[in-house]
């Protein structure tokens, strides 16, 4: 089955693009949301995280202590890489189970912010990068996350793979710059993926 990855930096609008694909009937795996679920429910991963970051990683009730974990990895690249190295393989297995459960779909989409950084792009047949100018991203994020400052957002962006590098490594780009319409871009990609899957599109133009 054709597997399509969708990635992009914070504030580019990956979720909106994925929603259009979902409206078209395509299953979308949200890796970031599932990672939170896996960290809470995967017993093996919980043990690995506690061994790496301390028993305080989970509360006495067994709930993930997000504030503590964030404080441990904040501004510590080595610990952040360790966290990702532990979590991503478990999310990858979760994705494989999900893909098997959705095997009847014409193609599948996996949305992940750290697709290139985690290596999960290797599970994909093609990659879509969603991109937007920095000023547009800042405006969106300041509205969405009023607790964050512009400096906070720029720090997060600076730690992510650059837009140019993401685009260079992808097969497709969706421009979510408030100038170009998203739906026509997604429809064109949808037709392409259906064709590669041997299915004729029935969407009227």
mmCIF file of N, CA and C in Angstrom, residues 41-146:
data_model
loop_
_atom_site.group_PDB
_atom_site.id
_atom_site.type_symbol
_atom_site.label_atom_id
_atom_site.label_comp_id
_atom_site.label_asym_id
_atom_site.label_seq_id
_atom_site.Cartn_x
_atom_site.Cartn_y
_atom_site.Cartn_z
ATOM 1 N N UNK A 41 0.668 4.416 27.492
ATOM 2 C CA UNK A 41 0.083 3.081 27.550
ATOM 3 C C UNK A 41 1.047 1.935 27.235
ATOM 4 N N UNK A 42 2.196 2.220 26.659
ATOM 5 C CA UNK A 42 3.146 1.160 26.313
ATOM 6 C C UNK A 42 4.024 0.848 27.527
ATOM 7 N N UNK A 43 3.797 -0.315 28.146
ATOM 8 C CA UNK A 43 4.504 -0.667 29.381
ATOM 9 C C UNK A 43 6.011 -0.714 29.192
ATOM 10 N N UNK A 44 6.458 -1.297 28.084
ATOM 11 C CA UNK A 44 7.896 -1.402 27.832
ATOM 12 C C UNK A 44 8.531 -0.022 27.706
ATOM 13 N N UNK A 45 7.866 0.868 26.989
ATOM 14 C CA UNK A 45 8.390 2.218 26.823
ATOM 15 C C UNK A 45 8.410 2.956 28.162
ATOM 16 N N UNK A 46 7.384 2.791 28.968
ATOM 17 C CA UNK A 46 7.351 3.445 30.282
ATOM 18 C C UNK A 46 8.552 3.033 31.124
ATOM 19 N N UNK A 47 8.881 1.761 31.059
ATOM 20 C CA UNK A 47 10.035 1.281 31.817
ATOM 21 C C UNK A 47 11.338 1.871 31.275
ATOM 22 N N UNK A 48 11.425 1.983 29.950
ATOM 23 C CA UNK A 48 12.619 2.554 29.327
ATOM 24 C C UNK A 48 12.775 4.030 29.696
ATOM 25 N N UNK A 49 11.672 4.750 29.712
ATOM 26 C CA UNK A 49 11.723 6.176 30.041
ATOM 27 C C UNK A 49 12.102 6.397 31.503
ATOM 28 N N UNK A 50 11.570 5.568 32.373
ATOM 29 C CA UNK A 50 11.914 5.708 33.783
ATOM 30 C C UNK A 50 13.377 5.351 34.033
ATOM 31 N N UNK A 51 13.876 4.368 33.304
ATOM 32 C CA UNK A 51 15.286 3.988 33.449
ATOM 33 C C UNK A 51 16.200 5.104 32.963
ATOM 34 N N UNK A 52 15.755 5.824 31.929
ATOM 35 C CA UNK A 52 16.588 6.876 31.342
ATOM 36 C C UNK A 52 16.475 8.201 32.078
ATOM 37 N N UNK A 53 15.283 8.528 32.575
ATOM 38 C CA UNK A 53 15.058 9.869 33.127
ATOM 39 C C UNK A 53 14.599 9.890 34.582
ATOM 40 N N UNK A 54 14.446 8.728 35.183
ATOM 41 C CA UNK A 54 14.083 8.683 36.589
ATOM 42 C C UNK A 54 12.643 8.250 36.817
ATOM 43 N N UNK A 55 12.381 7.752 38.019
ATOM 44 C CA UNK A 55 11.035 7.293 38.374
ATOM 45 C C UNK A 55 10.016 8.419 38.312
ATOM 46 N N UNK A 56 10.486 9.677 38.456
ATOM 47 C CA UNK A 56 9.577 10.824 38.448
ATOM 48 C C UNK A 56 8.938 11.054 37.081
ATOM 49 N N UNK A 57 9.402 10.314 36.069
ATOM 50 C CA UNK A 57 8.833 10.461 34.722
ATOM 51 C C UNK A 57 7.344 10.130 34.728
ATOM 52 N N UNK A 58 6.939 9.281 35.653
ATOM 53 C CA UNK A 58 5.519 8.946 35.805
ATOM 54 C C UNK A 58 5.108 9.176 37.256
ATOM 55 N N UNK A 59 3.874 9.589 37.446
ATOM 56 C CA UNK A 59 3.370 9.824 38.795
ATOM 57 C C UNK A 59 3.105 8.495 39.486
ATOM 58 N N UNK A 60 2.809 8.547 40.781
ATOM 59 C CA UNK A 60 2.491 7.334 41.522
ATOM 60 C C UNK A 60 1.254 6.645 40.969
ATOM 61 N N UNK A 61 0.395 7.436 40.299
ATOM 62 C CA UNK A 61 -0.817 6.877 39.697
ATOM 63 C C UNK A 61 -0.541 6.319 38.295
ATOM 64 N N UNK A 62 0.709 6.441 37.830
ATOM 65 C CA UNK A 62 1.066 5.896 36.522
ATOM 66 C C UNK A 62 0.875 6.838 35.361
ATOM 67 N N UNK A 63 0.599 8.115 35.649
ATOM 68 C CA UNK A 63 0.407 9.088 34.585
ATOM 69 C C UNK A 63 1.744 9.718 34.190
ATOM 70 N N UNK A 64 1.902 9.959 32.896
ATOM 71 C CA UNK A 64 3.123 10.601 32.411
ATOM 72 C C UNK A 64 3.249 11.987 33.016
ATOM 73 N N UNK A 65 4.387 12.276 33.613
ATOM 74 C CA UNK A 65 4.651 13.576 34.228
ATOM 75 C C UNK A 65 5.281 14.479 33.162
ATOM 76 N N UNK A 66 4.436 15.077 32.370
ATOM 77 C CA UNK A 66 4.916 15.852 31.227
ATOM 78 C C UNK A 66 5.761 17.053 31.652
ATOM 79 N N UNK A 67 5.365 17.703 32.724
ATOM 80 C CA UNK A 67 6.109 18.878 33.195
ATOM 81 C C UNK A 67 7.527 18.484 33.605
ATOM 82 N N UNK A 68 7.635 17.372 34.319
ATOM 83 C CA UNK A 68 8.950 16.909 34.741
ATOM 84 C C UNK A 68 9.806 16.524 33.543
ATOM 85 N N UNK A 69 9.231 15.759 32.623
ATOM 86 C CA UNK A 69 9.988 15.301 31.459
ATOM 87 C C UNK A 69 10.431 16.484 30.609
ATOM 88 N N UNK A 70 9.553 17.463 30.456
ATOM 89 C CA UNK A 70 9.903 18.652 29.681
ATOM 90 C C UNK A 70 11.066 19.393 30.329
ATOM 91 N N UNK A 71 11.054 19.468 31.659
ATOM 92 C CA UNK A 71 12.132 20.176 32.366
ATOM 93 C C UNK A 71 13.465 19.442 32.237
ATOM 94 N N UNK A 72 13.401 18.124 32.132
ATOM 95 C CA UNK A 72 14.614 17.318 32.025
ATOM 96 C C UNK A 72 15.283 17.480 30.664
ATOM 97 N N UNK A 73 14.465 17.561 29.605
ATOM 98 C CA UNK A 73 15.039 17.613 28.248
ATOM 99 C C UNK A 73 15.157 19.040 27.721
ATOM 100 N N UNK A 74 14.550 20.009 28.414
ATOM 101 C CA UNK A 74 14.560 21.387 27.925
ATOM 102 C C UNK A 74 15.994 21.913 27.861
ATOM 103 N N UNK A 75 16.348 22.435 26.696
ATOM 104 C CA UNK A 75 17.694 22.992 26.468
ATOM 105 C C UNK A 75 18.819 21.980 26.704
ATOM 106 N N UNK A 76 18.491 20.706 26.585
ATOM 107 C CA UNK A 76 19.508 19.663 26.697
ATOM 108 C C UNK A 76 19.369 18.750 25.477
ATOM 109 N N UNK A 77 20.149 19.036 24.458
ATOM 110 C CA UNK A 77 20.005 18.339 23.186
ATOM 111 C C UNK A 77 20.268 16.843 23.322
ATOM 112 N N UNK A 78 21.228 16.482 24.142
ATOM 113 C CA UNK A 78 21.553 15.068 24.309
ATOM 114 C C UNK A 78 20.378 14.305 24.913
ATOM 115 N N UNK A 79 19.749 14.878 25.932
ATOM 116 C CA UNK A 79 18.609 14.215 26.559
ATOM 117 C C UNK A 79 17.395 14.191 25.638
ATOM 118 N N UNK A 80 17.214 15.261 24.859
ATOM 119 C CA UNK A 80 16.103 15.296 23.907
ATOM 120 C C UNK A 80 16.276 14.212 22.849
ATOM 121 N N UNK A 81 17.491 14.060 22.367
ATOM 122 C CA UNK A 81 17.765 13.009 21.379
ATOM 123 C C UNK A 81 17.547 11.626 21.979
ATOM 124 N N UNK A 82 17.897 11.469 23.246
ATOM 125 C CA UNK A 82 17.662 10.205 23.937
ATOM 126 C C UNK A 82 16.175 9.911 24.035
ATOM 127 N N UNK A 83 15.394 10.921 24.400
ATOM 128 C CA UNK A 83 13.943 10.763 24.493
ATOM 129 C C UNK A 83 13.362 10.329 23.154
ATOM 130 N N UNK A 84 13.756 11.034 22.089
ATOM 131 C CA UNK A 84 13.242 10.701 20.759
ATOM 132 C C UNK A 84 13.669 9.301 20.338
ATOM 133 N N UNK A 85 14.906 8.929 20.670
ATOM 134 C CA UNK A 85 15.417 7.609 20.294
ATOM 135 C C UNK A 85 14.638 6.494 20.973
ATOM 136 N N UNK A 86 14.118 6.758 22.161
ATOM 137 C CA UNK A 86 13.318 5.765 22.865
ATOM 138 C C UNK A 86 11.887 5.718 22.351
ATOM 139 N N UNK A 87 11.309 6.882 22.107
ATOM 140 C CA UNK A 87 9.887 6.957 21.748
ATOM 141 C C UNK A 87 9.619 6.557 20.303
ATOM 142 N N UNK A 88 10.431 7.033 19.372
ATOM 143 C CA UNK A 88 10.122 6.852 17.950
ATOM 144 C C UNK A 88 9.979 5.391 17.507
ATOM 145 N N UNK A 89 10.816 4.467 17.974
ATOM 146 C CA UNK A 89 10.617 3.073 17.554
ATOM 147 C C UNK A 89 9.259 2.507 17.975
ATOM 148 N N UNK A 90 8.792 2.876 19.158
ATOM 149 C CA UNK A 90 7.492 2.400 19.636
ATOM 150 C C UNK A 90 6.360 3.017 18.824
ATOM 151 N N UNK A 91 6.517 4.281 18.458
ATOM 152 C CA UNK A 91 5.510 4.922 17.598
ATOM 153 C C UNK A 91 5.516 4.259 16.211
ATOM 154 N N UNK A 92 6.705 3.891 15.743
ATOM 155 C CA UNK A 92 6.790 3.204 14.466
ATOM 156 C C UNK A 92 6.026 1.890 14.467
ATOM 157 N N UNK A 93 6.129 1.128 15.553
ATOM 158 C CA UNK A 93 5.382 -0.126 15.670
ATOM 159 C C UNK A 93 3.885 0.129 15.746
ATOM 160 N N UNK A 94 3.512 1.187 16.456
ATOM 161 C CA UNK A 94 2.105 1.564 16.558
ATOM 162 C C UNK A 94 1.557 1.925 15.178
ATOM 163 N N UNK A 95 2.371 2.637 14.392
ATOM 164 C CA UNK A 95 1.956 2.992 13.030
ATOM 165 C C UNK A 95 1.756 1.745 12.178
ATOM 166 N N UNK A 96 2.646 0.764 12.299
ATOM 167 C CA UNK A 96 2.523 -0.452 11.497
ATOM 168 C C UNK A 96 1.230 -1.190 11.822
ATOM 169 N N UNK A 97 0.863 -1.236 13.098
ATOM 170 C CA UNK A 97 -0.399 -1.874 13.477
ATOM 171 C C UNK A 97 -1.581 -1.107 12.911
ATOM 172 N N UNK A 98 -1.488 0.231 12.959
ATOM 173 C CA UNK A 98 -2.552 1.079 12.415
ATOM 174 C C UNK A 98 -2.666 0.884 10.911
ATOM 175 N N UNK A 99 -1.538 0.822 10.223
ATOM 176 C CA UNK A 99 -1.534 0.654 8.770
ATOM 177 C C UNK A 99 -2.187 -0.663 8.385
ATOM 178 N N UNK A 100 -1.897 -1.699 9.141
ATOM 179 C CA UNK A 100 -2.505 -3.004 8.861
ATOM 180 C C UNK A 100 -4.017 -2.951 9.042
ATOM 181 N N UNK A 101 -4.459 -2.203 10.059
ATOM 182 C CA UNK A 101 -5.897 -2.091 10.321
ATOM 183 C C UNK A 101 -6.610 -1.261 9.261
ATOM 184 N N UNK A 102 -5.853 -0.444 8.527
ATOM 185 C CA UNK A 102 -6.447 0.419 7.490
ATOM 186 C C UNK A 102 -6.006 0.004 6.090
ATOM 187 N N UNK A 103 -5.728 -1.271 5.930
ATOM 188 C CA UNK A 103 -5.177 -1.776 4.668
ATOM 189 C C UNK A 103 -6.150 -1.677 3.490
ATOM 190 N N UNK A 104 -7.425 -1.458 3.766
ATOM 191 C CA UNK A 104 -8.395 -1.376 2.676
ATOM 192 C C UNK A 104 -8.463 0.008 2.038
ATOM 193 N N UNK A 105 -7.796 0.998 2.631
ATOM 194 C CA UNK A 105 -7.820 2.367 2.081
ATOM 195 C C UNK A 105 -6.978 2.435 0.802
ATOM 196 N N UNK A 106 -7.287 3.391 -0.092
ATOM 197 C CA UNK A 106 -6.505 3.508 -1.330
ATOM 198 C C UNK A 106 -5.048 3.869 -1.078
ATOM 199 N N UNK A 107 -4.804 4.672 -0.046
ATOM 200 C CA UNK A 107 -3.449 4.973 0.413
ATOM 201 C C UNK A 107 -3.547 5.553 1.817
ATOM 202 N N UNK A 108 -2.411 5.617 2.500
ATOM 203 C CA UNK A 108 -2.383 6.080 3.882
ATOM 204 C C UNK A 108 -1.487 7.297 4.033
ATOM 205 N N UNK A 109 -1.794 8.102 5.051
ATOM 206 C CA UNK A 109 -0.977 9.280 5.346
ATOM 207 C C UNK A 109 -0.513 9.231 6.790
ATOM 208 N N UNK A 110 0.757 9.541 6.976
ATOM 209 C CA UNK A 110 1.310 9.687 8.318
ATOM 210 C C UNK A 110 1.791 11.113 8.481
ATOM 211 N N UNK A 111 1.239 11.805 9.466
ATOM 212 C CA UNK A 111 1.650 13.182 9.763
ATOM 213 C C UNK A 111 2.626 13.159 10.930
ATOM 214 N N UNK A 112 3.800 13.736 10.723
ATOM 215 C CA UNK A 112 4.797 13.777 11.792
ATOM 216 C C UNK A 112 5.681 14.999 11.633
ATOM 217 N N UNK A 113 5.826 15.766 12.698
ATOM 218 C CA UNK A 113 6.654 16.970 12.647
ATOM 219 C C UNK A 113 8.133 16.621 12.464
ATOM 220 N N UNK A 114 8.557 15.512 13.075
ATOM 221 C CA UNK A 114 9.970 15.125 13.045
ATOM 222 C C UNK A 114 10.199 13.922 12.134
ATOM 223 N N UNK A 115 9.563 13.918 11.002
ATOM 224 C CA UNK A 115 9.643 12.759 10.107
ATOM 225 C C UNK A 115 11.072 12.507 9.621
ATOM 226 N N UNK A 116 11.760 13.547 9.228
ATOM 227 C CA UNK A 116 13.139 13.376 8.771
ATOM 228 C C UNK A 116 14.075 13.131 9.941
ATOM 229 N N UNK A 117 13.865 13.898 11.011
ATOM 230 C CA UNK A 117 14.741 13.789 12.174
ATOM 231 C C UNK A 117 14.663 12.406 12.826
ATOM 232 N N UNK A 118 13.466 11.812 12.840
ATOM 233 C CA UNK A 118 13.268 10.517 13.496
ATOM 234 C C UNK A 118 13.648 9.343 12.612
ATOM 235 N N UNK A 119 13.761 9.607 11.315
ATOM 236 C CA UNK A 119 14.044 8.523 10.377
ATOM 237 C C UNK A 119 12.803 7.815 9.884
ATOM 238 N N UNK A 120 11.618 8.235 10.344
ATOM 239 C CA UNK A 120 10.389 7.548 9.946
ATOM 240 C C UNK A 120 10.028 7.792 8.480
ATOM 241 N N UNK A 121 10.709 8.726 7.833
ATOM 242 C CA UNK A 121 10.486 8.939 6.401
ATOM 243 C C UNK A 121 10.821 7.672 5.613
ATOM 244 N N UNK A 122 11.651 6.833 6.175
ATOM 245 C CA UNK A 122 12.028 5.594 5.476
ATOM 246 C C UNK A 122 10.855 4.628 5.345
ATOM 247 N N UNK A 123 9.827 4.809 6.194
ATOM 248 C CA UNK A 123 8.626 3.975 6.101
ATOM 249 C C UNK A 123 7.684 4.459 5.002
ATOM 250 N N UNK A 124 7.958 5.631 4.452
ATOM 251 C CA UNK A 124 7.056 6.262 3.506
ATOM 252 C C UNK A 124 7.519 6.059 2.054
ATOM 253 N N UNK A 125 6.554 6.063 1.139
ATOM 254 C CA UNK A 125 6.880 5.990 -0.286
ATOM 255 C C UNK A 125 7.168 7.378 -0.856
ATOM 256 N N UNK A 126 6.422 8.378 -0.376
ATOM 257 C CA UNK A 126 6.628 9.752 -0.821
ATOM 258 C C UNK A 126 6.369 10.690 0.353
ATOM 259 N N UNK A 127 6.997 11.860 0.302
ATOM 260 C CA UNK A 127 6.874 12.830 1.388
ATOM 261 C C UNK A 127 6.323 14.148 0.856
ATOM 262 N N UNK A 128 5.366 14.692 1.601
ATOM 263 C CA UNK A 128 4.841 16.040 1.345
ATOM 264 C C UNK A 128 5.359 16.947 2.448
ATOM 265 N N UNK A 129 5.921 18.065 2.071
ATOM 266 C CA UNK A 129 6.298 19.090 3.050
ATOM 267 C C UNK A 129 5.307 20.239 2.943
ATOM 268 N N UNK A 130 4.726 20.613 4.075
ATOM 269 C CA UNK A 130 3.873 21.795 4.138
ATOM 270 C C UNK A 130 4.759 22.951 4.598
ATOM 271 N N UNK A 131 4.684 24.066 3.893
ATOM 272 C CA UNK A 131 5.568 25.183 4.219
ATOM 273 C C UNK A 131 4.813 26.501 4.226
ATOM 274 N N UNK A 132 5.358 27.453 4.951
ATOM 275 C CA UNK A 132 4.783 28.794 5.051
ATOM 276 C C UNK A 132 5.891 29.756 5.459
ATOM 277 N N UNK A 133 5.792 31.036 5.072
ATOM 278 C CA UNK A 133 6.815 32.022 5.456
ATOM 279 C C UNK A 133 6.866 32.200 6.974
ATOM 280 N N UNK A 134 8.016 32.604 7.461
ATOM 281 C CA UNK A 134 8.212 32.755 8.900
ATOM 282 C C UNK A 134 7.225 33.734 9.511
ATOM 283 N N UNK A 135 6.972 34.856 8.858
ATOM 284 C CA UNK A 135 6.069 35.850 9.445
ATOM 285 C C UNK A 135 4.648 35.312 9.568
ATOM 286 N N UNK A 136 4.232 34.487 8.612
ATOM 287 C CA UNK A 136 2.900 33.877 8.667
ATOM 288 C C UNK A 136 2.835 32.868 9.812
ATOM 289 N N UNK A 137 3.889 32.092 9.964
ATOM 290 C CA UNK A 137 3.932 31.104 11.037
ATOM 291 C C UNK A 137 3.899 31.771 12.406
ATOM 292 N N UNK A 138 4.671 32.839 12.557
ATOM 293 C CA UNK A 138 4.689 33.553 13.836
ATOM 294 C C UNK A 138 3.309 34.103 14.173
ATOM 295 N N UNK A 139 2.646 34.675 13.194
ATOM 296 C CA UNK A 139 1.315 35.236 13.414
ATOM 297 C C UNK A 139 0.339 34.153 13.863
ATOM 298 N N UNK A 140 0.369 33.015 13.198
ATOM 299 C CA UNK A 140 -0.519 31.906 13.555
ATOM 300 C C UNK A 140 -0.246 31.396 14.964
ATOM 301 N N UNK A 141 1.029 31.214 15.273
ATOM 302 C CA UNK A 141 1.387 30.612 16.553
ATOM 303 C C UNK A 141 1.136 31.543 17.726
ATOM 304 N N UNK A 142 1.360 32.838 17.533
ATOM 305 C CA UNK A 142 1.087 33.792 18.604
ATOM 306 C C UNK A 142 -0.411 33.854 18.907
ATOM 307 N N UNK A 143 -1.222 33.638 17.880
ATOM 308 C CA UNK A 143 -2.670 33.611 18.071
ATOM 309 C C UNK A 143 -3.108 32.301 18.700
ATOM 310 N N UNK A 144 -2.501 31.197 18.242
ATOM 311 C CA UNK A 144 -2.877 29.869 18.736
ATOM 312 C C UNK A 144 -2.376 29.615 20.148
ATOM 313 N N UNK A 145 -1.137 30.053 20.417
ATOM 314 C CA UNK A 145 -0.496 29.803 21.711
ATOM 315 C C UNK A 145 -0.113 31.134 22.363
ATOM 316 N N UNK A 146 -1.078 31.854 22.933
ATOM 317 C CA UNK A 146 -0.793 33.182 23.493
ATOM 318 C C UNK A 146 0.193 33.179 24.655
#
